[in-house]
Short mmCIF file of C-alpha atoms (C1' of nucleotides) in Angstrom, two decimals:
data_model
loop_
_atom_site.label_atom_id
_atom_site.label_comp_id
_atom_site.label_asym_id
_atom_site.label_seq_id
_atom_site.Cartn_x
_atom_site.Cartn_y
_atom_site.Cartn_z
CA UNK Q 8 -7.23 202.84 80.39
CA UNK Q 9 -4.05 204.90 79.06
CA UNK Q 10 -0.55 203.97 78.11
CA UNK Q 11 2.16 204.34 81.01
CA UNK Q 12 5.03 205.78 79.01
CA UNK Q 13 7.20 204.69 81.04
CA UNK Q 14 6.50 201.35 81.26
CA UNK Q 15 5.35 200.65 77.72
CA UNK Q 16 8.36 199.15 76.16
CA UNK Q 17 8.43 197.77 72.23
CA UNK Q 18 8.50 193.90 72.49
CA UNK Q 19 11.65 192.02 70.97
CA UNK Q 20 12.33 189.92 68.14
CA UNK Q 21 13.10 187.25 70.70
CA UNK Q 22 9.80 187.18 72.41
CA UNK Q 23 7.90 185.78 68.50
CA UNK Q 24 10.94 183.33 68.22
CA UNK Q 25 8.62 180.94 70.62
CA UNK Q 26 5.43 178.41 69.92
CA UNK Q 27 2.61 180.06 68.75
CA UNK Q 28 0.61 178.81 71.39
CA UNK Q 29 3.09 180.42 74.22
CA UNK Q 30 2.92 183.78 72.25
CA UNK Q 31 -0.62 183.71 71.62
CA UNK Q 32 -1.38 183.07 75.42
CA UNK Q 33 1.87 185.95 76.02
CA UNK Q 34 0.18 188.25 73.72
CA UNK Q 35 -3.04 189.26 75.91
CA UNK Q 36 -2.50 192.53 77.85
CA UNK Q 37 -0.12 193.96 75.29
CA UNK Q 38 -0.84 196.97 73.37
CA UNK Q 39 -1.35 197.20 69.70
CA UNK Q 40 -0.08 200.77 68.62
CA UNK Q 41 -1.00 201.65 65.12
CA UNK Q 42 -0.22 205.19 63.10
CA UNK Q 43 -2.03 203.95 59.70
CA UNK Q 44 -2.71 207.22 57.82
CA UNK Q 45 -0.86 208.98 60.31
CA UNK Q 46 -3.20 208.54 63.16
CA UNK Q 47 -2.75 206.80 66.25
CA UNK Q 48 -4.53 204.38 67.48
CA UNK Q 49 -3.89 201.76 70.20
CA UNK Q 50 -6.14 198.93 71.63
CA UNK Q 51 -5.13 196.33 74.03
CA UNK Q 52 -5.33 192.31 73.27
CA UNK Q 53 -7.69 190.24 74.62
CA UNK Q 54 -8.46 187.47 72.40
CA UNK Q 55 -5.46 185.42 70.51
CA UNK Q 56 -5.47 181.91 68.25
CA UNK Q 57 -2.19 180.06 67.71
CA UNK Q 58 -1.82 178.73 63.86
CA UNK Q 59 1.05 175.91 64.25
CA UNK Q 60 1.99 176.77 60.38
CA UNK Q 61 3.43 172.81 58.72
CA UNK Q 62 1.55 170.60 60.81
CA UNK Q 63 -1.59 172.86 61.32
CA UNK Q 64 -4.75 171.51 59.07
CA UNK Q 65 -6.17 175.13 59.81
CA UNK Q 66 -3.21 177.07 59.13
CA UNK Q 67 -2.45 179.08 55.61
CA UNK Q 68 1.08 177.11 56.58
CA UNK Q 69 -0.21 173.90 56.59
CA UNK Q 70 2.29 171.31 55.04
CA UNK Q 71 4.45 174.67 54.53
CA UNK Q 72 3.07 175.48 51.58
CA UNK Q 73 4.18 178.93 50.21
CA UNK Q 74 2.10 180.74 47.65
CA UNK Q 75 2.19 184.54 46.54
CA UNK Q 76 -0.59 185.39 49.64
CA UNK Q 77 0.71 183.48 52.78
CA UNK Q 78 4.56 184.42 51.84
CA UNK Q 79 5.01 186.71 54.62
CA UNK Q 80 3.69 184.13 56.65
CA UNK Q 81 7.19 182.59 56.05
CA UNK Q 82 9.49 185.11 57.21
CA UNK Q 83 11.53 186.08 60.25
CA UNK Q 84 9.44 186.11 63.66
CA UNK Q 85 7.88 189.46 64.69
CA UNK Q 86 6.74 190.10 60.74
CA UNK Q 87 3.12 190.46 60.04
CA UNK Q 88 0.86 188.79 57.99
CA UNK Q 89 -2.37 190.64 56.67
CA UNK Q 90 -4.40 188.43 54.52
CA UNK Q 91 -8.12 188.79 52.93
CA UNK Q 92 -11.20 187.08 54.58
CA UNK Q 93 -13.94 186.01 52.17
CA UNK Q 94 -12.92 188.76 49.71
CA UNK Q 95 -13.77 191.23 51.96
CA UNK Q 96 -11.85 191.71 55.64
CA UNK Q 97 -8.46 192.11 56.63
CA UNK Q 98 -6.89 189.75 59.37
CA UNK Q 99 -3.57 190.10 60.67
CA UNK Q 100 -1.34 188.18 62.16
CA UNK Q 101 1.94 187.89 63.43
CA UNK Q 102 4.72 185.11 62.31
CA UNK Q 103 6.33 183.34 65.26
CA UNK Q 104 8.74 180.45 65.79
CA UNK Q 105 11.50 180.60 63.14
CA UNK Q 106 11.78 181.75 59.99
CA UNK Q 107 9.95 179.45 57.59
CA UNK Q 108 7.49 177.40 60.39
CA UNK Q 109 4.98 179.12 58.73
CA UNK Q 110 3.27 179.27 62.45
CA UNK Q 111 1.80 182.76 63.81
CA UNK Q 112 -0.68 184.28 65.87
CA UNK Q 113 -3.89 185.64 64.55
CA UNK Q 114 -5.00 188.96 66.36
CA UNK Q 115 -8.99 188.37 67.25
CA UNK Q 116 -9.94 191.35 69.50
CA UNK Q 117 -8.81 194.49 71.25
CA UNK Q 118 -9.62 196.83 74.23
CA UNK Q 119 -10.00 200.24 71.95
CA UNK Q 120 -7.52 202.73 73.90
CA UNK Q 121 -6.46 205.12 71.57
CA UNK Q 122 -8.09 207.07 68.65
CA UNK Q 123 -11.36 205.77 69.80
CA UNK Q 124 -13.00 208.64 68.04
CA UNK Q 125 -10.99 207.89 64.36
CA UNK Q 126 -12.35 204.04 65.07
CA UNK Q 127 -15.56 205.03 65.08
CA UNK Q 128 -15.04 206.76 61.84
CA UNK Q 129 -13.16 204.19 60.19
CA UNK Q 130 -15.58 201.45 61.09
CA UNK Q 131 -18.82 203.59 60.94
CA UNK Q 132 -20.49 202.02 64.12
CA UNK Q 133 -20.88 204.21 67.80
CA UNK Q 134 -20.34 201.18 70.20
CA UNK Q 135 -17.65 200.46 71.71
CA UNK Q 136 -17.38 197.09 71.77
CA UNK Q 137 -17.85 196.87 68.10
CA UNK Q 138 -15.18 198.55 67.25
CA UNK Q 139 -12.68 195.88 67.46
CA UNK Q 140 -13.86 192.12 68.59
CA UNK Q 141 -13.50 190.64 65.69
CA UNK Q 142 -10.08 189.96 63.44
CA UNK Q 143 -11.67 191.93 60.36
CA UNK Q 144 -13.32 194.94 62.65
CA UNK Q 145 -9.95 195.31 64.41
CA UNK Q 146 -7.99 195.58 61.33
CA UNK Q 147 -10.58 197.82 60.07
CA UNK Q 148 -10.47 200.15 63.16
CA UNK Q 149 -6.80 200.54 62.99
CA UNK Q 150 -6.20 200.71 59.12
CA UNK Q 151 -4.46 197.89 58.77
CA UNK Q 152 -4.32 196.80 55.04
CA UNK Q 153 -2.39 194.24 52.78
CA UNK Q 154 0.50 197.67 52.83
CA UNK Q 155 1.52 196.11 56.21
CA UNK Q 156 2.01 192.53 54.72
CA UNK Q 157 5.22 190.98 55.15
CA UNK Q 158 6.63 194.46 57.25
CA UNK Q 159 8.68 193.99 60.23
CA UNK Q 160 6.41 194.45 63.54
CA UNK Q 161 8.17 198.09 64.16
CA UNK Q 162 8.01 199.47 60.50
CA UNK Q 163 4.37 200.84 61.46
CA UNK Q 164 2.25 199.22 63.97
CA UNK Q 165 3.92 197.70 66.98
CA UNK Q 166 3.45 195.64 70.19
CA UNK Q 167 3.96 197.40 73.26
CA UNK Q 168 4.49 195.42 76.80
CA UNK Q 169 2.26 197.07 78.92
CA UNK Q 170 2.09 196.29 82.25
CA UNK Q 171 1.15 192.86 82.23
CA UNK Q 172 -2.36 191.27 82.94
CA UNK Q 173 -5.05 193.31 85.74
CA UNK Q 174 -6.08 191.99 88.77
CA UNK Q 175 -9.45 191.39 86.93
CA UNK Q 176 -8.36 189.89 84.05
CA UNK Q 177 -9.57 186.17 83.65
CA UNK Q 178 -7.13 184.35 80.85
CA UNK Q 179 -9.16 181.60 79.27
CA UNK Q 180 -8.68 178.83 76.54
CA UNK Q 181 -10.99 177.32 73.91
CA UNK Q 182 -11.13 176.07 70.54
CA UNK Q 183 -10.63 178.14 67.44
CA UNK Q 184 -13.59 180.06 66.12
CA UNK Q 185 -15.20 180.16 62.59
CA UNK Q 186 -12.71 176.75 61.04
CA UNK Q 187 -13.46 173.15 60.17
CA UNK Q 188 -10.02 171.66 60.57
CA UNK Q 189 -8.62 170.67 63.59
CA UNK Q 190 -11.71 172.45 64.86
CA UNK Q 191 -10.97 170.87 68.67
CA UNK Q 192 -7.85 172.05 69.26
CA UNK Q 193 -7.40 174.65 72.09
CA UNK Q 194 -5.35 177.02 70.31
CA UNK Q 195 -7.45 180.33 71.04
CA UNK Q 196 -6.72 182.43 74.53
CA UNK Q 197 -9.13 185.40 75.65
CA UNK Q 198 -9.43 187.62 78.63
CA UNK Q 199 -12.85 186.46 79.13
CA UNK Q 200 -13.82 188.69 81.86
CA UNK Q 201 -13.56 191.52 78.92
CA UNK Q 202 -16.41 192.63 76.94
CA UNK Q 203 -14.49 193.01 74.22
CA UNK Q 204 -13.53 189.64 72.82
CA UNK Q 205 -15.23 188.72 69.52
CA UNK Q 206 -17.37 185.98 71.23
CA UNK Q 207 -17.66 184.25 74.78
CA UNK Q 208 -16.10 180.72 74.79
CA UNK Q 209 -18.11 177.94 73.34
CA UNK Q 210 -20.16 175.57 75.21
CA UNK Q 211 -18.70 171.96 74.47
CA UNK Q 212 -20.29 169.78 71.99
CA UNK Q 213 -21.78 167.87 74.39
CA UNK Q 214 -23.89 170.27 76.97
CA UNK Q 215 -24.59 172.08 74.16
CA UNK Q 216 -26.70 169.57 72.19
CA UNK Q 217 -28.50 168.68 75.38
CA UNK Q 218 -29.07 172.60 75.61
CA UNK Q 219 -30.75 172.16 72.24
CA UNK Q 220 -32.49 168.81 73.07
CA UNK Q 221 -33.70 170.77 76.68
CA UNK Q 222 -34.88 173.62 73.84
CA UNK Q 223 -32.64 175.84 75.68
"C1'" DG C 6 -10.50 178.09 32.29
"C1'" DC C 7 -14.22 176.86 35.95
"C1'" DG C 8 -16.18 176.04 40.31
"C1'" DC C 9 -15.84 175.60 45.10
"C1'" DC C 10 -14.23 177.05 49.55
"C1'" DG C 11 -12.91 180.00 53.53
"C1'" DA C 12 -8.92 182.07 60.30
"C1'" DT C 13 -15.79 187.23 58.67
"C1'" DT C 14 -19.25 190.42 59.21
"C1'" DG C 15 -23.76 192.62 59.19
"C1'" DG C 16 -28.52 192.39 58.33
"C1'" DC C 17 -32.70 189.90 58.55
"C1'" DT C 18 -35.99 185.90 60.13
"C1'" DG M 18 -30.16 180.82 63.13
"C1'" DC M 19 -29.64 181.93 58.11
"C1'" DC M 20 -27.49 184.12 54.30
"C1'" DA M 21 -25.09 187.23 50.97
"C1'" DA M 22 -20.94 189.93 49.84
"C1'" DT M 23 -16.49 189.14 47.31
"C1'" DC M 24 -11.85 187.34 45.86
"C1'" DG M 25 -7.52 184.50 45.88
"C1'" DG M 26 -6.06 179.83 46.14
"C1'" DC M 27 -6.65 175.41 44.83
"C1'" DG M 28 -8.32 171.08 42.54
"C1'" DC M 29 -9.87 169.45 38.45
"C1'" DC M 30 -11.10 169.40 33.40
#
DNA sequence: GCGCCGATTGGCT
DNA sequence: GCCAATCGGCGCC
């Protein structure tokens, strides 16, 4: 898959000043263009979660709590966030709603497009479908870093409108991966016919302990 | 100041 | 499926 030039068109302020949860779901099929290090690299979305910021148990803007790390988080819609996971990772995400609703969307996995080669460098694995299913492997494979913190979505890497979803494309809903509050909510949104989302969706509680109980 | 925890990942059983 | 790596935030002393 390339880039149609002509359609691919930088998306507006306006289109973060929503819920989370509409541009999470909005998000898939757009195109992530990053120039980190002065090298481009572009992957397309297919796997969103929604963080609802004040009333969000899960969210680093739960009870809109500002501290020195999730300040960003707190700023004018379209502005990233890039925090550290377990000491290690970068995740980004990108505020939405209104300034100070502490609410964004966390990017979980891309469709590499662009740069594929330079991913492979940066994250020092051949496969392509490891380069970016995962919030910490796609921040690796584009260079993002705690220097895009708090930028506006244009100052570097940007969202690009492109197209909108393929015929093939399959948009699904499930619960939020890898948390322990509000763990039930339906908050994430993948492409799930793609092979590139960080993991498929979860069986329910439910079949999943008779799956165990079956010794499936 | 100290200890625990997490929106993850990769390697091993 | 289990576990370590690694660090900032947070509760508690």
């Amino acid at each position: 898959m390339t880039i149609d030039k002509r359609a691919a068109k930088v998306l507006p302020v306006s289109f973060f000043a929503r819920s989370a949860e509409i541009v999470a779901r909005e998000l898939l099929g757009a195109v992530v263009v990053s120039r980190s290090g002065g090298v481009r690299t572009a992957g397309r979305i297919v796997e969103t979660e929604a963080y609802l910021g004040g009333p969000d148990p899960a969210s680093h803007g739960y009870q809109l709590r500002q501290t020195p790390r999730n300040r960003a988080l707190f700023g004018p819609p379209g502005t990233w966030y890039v925090y550290r996971s377990y000491g290690i990772h970068w995740c980004t995400n990108l505020v939405c709603q209104s300034n100070g609703s502490g609410s964004a969307v966390l990017l979980r996995a891309l469709e590499p497009m662009d740069g594929i080669e330079t991913m492979r460098h940066r994250r020092g694995v051949i496969a392509e479908r490891l380069l970016c299913s995962g919030p910490g492997r796609l921040c690796q494979a584009l260079g993002i870093t705690r220097d895009l913190d708090g930028t506006a979505m244009r100052v570097s890497e940007v969202l690009v409108r492109e197209g909108a979803l393929e015929r093939a494309d399959v948009v699904s809903v499930s619960t939020r991966i890898g948390i322990t509050k509000a763990a039930d909510w339906p908050l994430r949104f993948l492409l799930s016919s793609s092979v590139h989302v960080s993991r498929p969706i979860p069986r329910s509680p439910a079949s999943s302990k008779a799956m165990k109980k079956r010794g499936g």
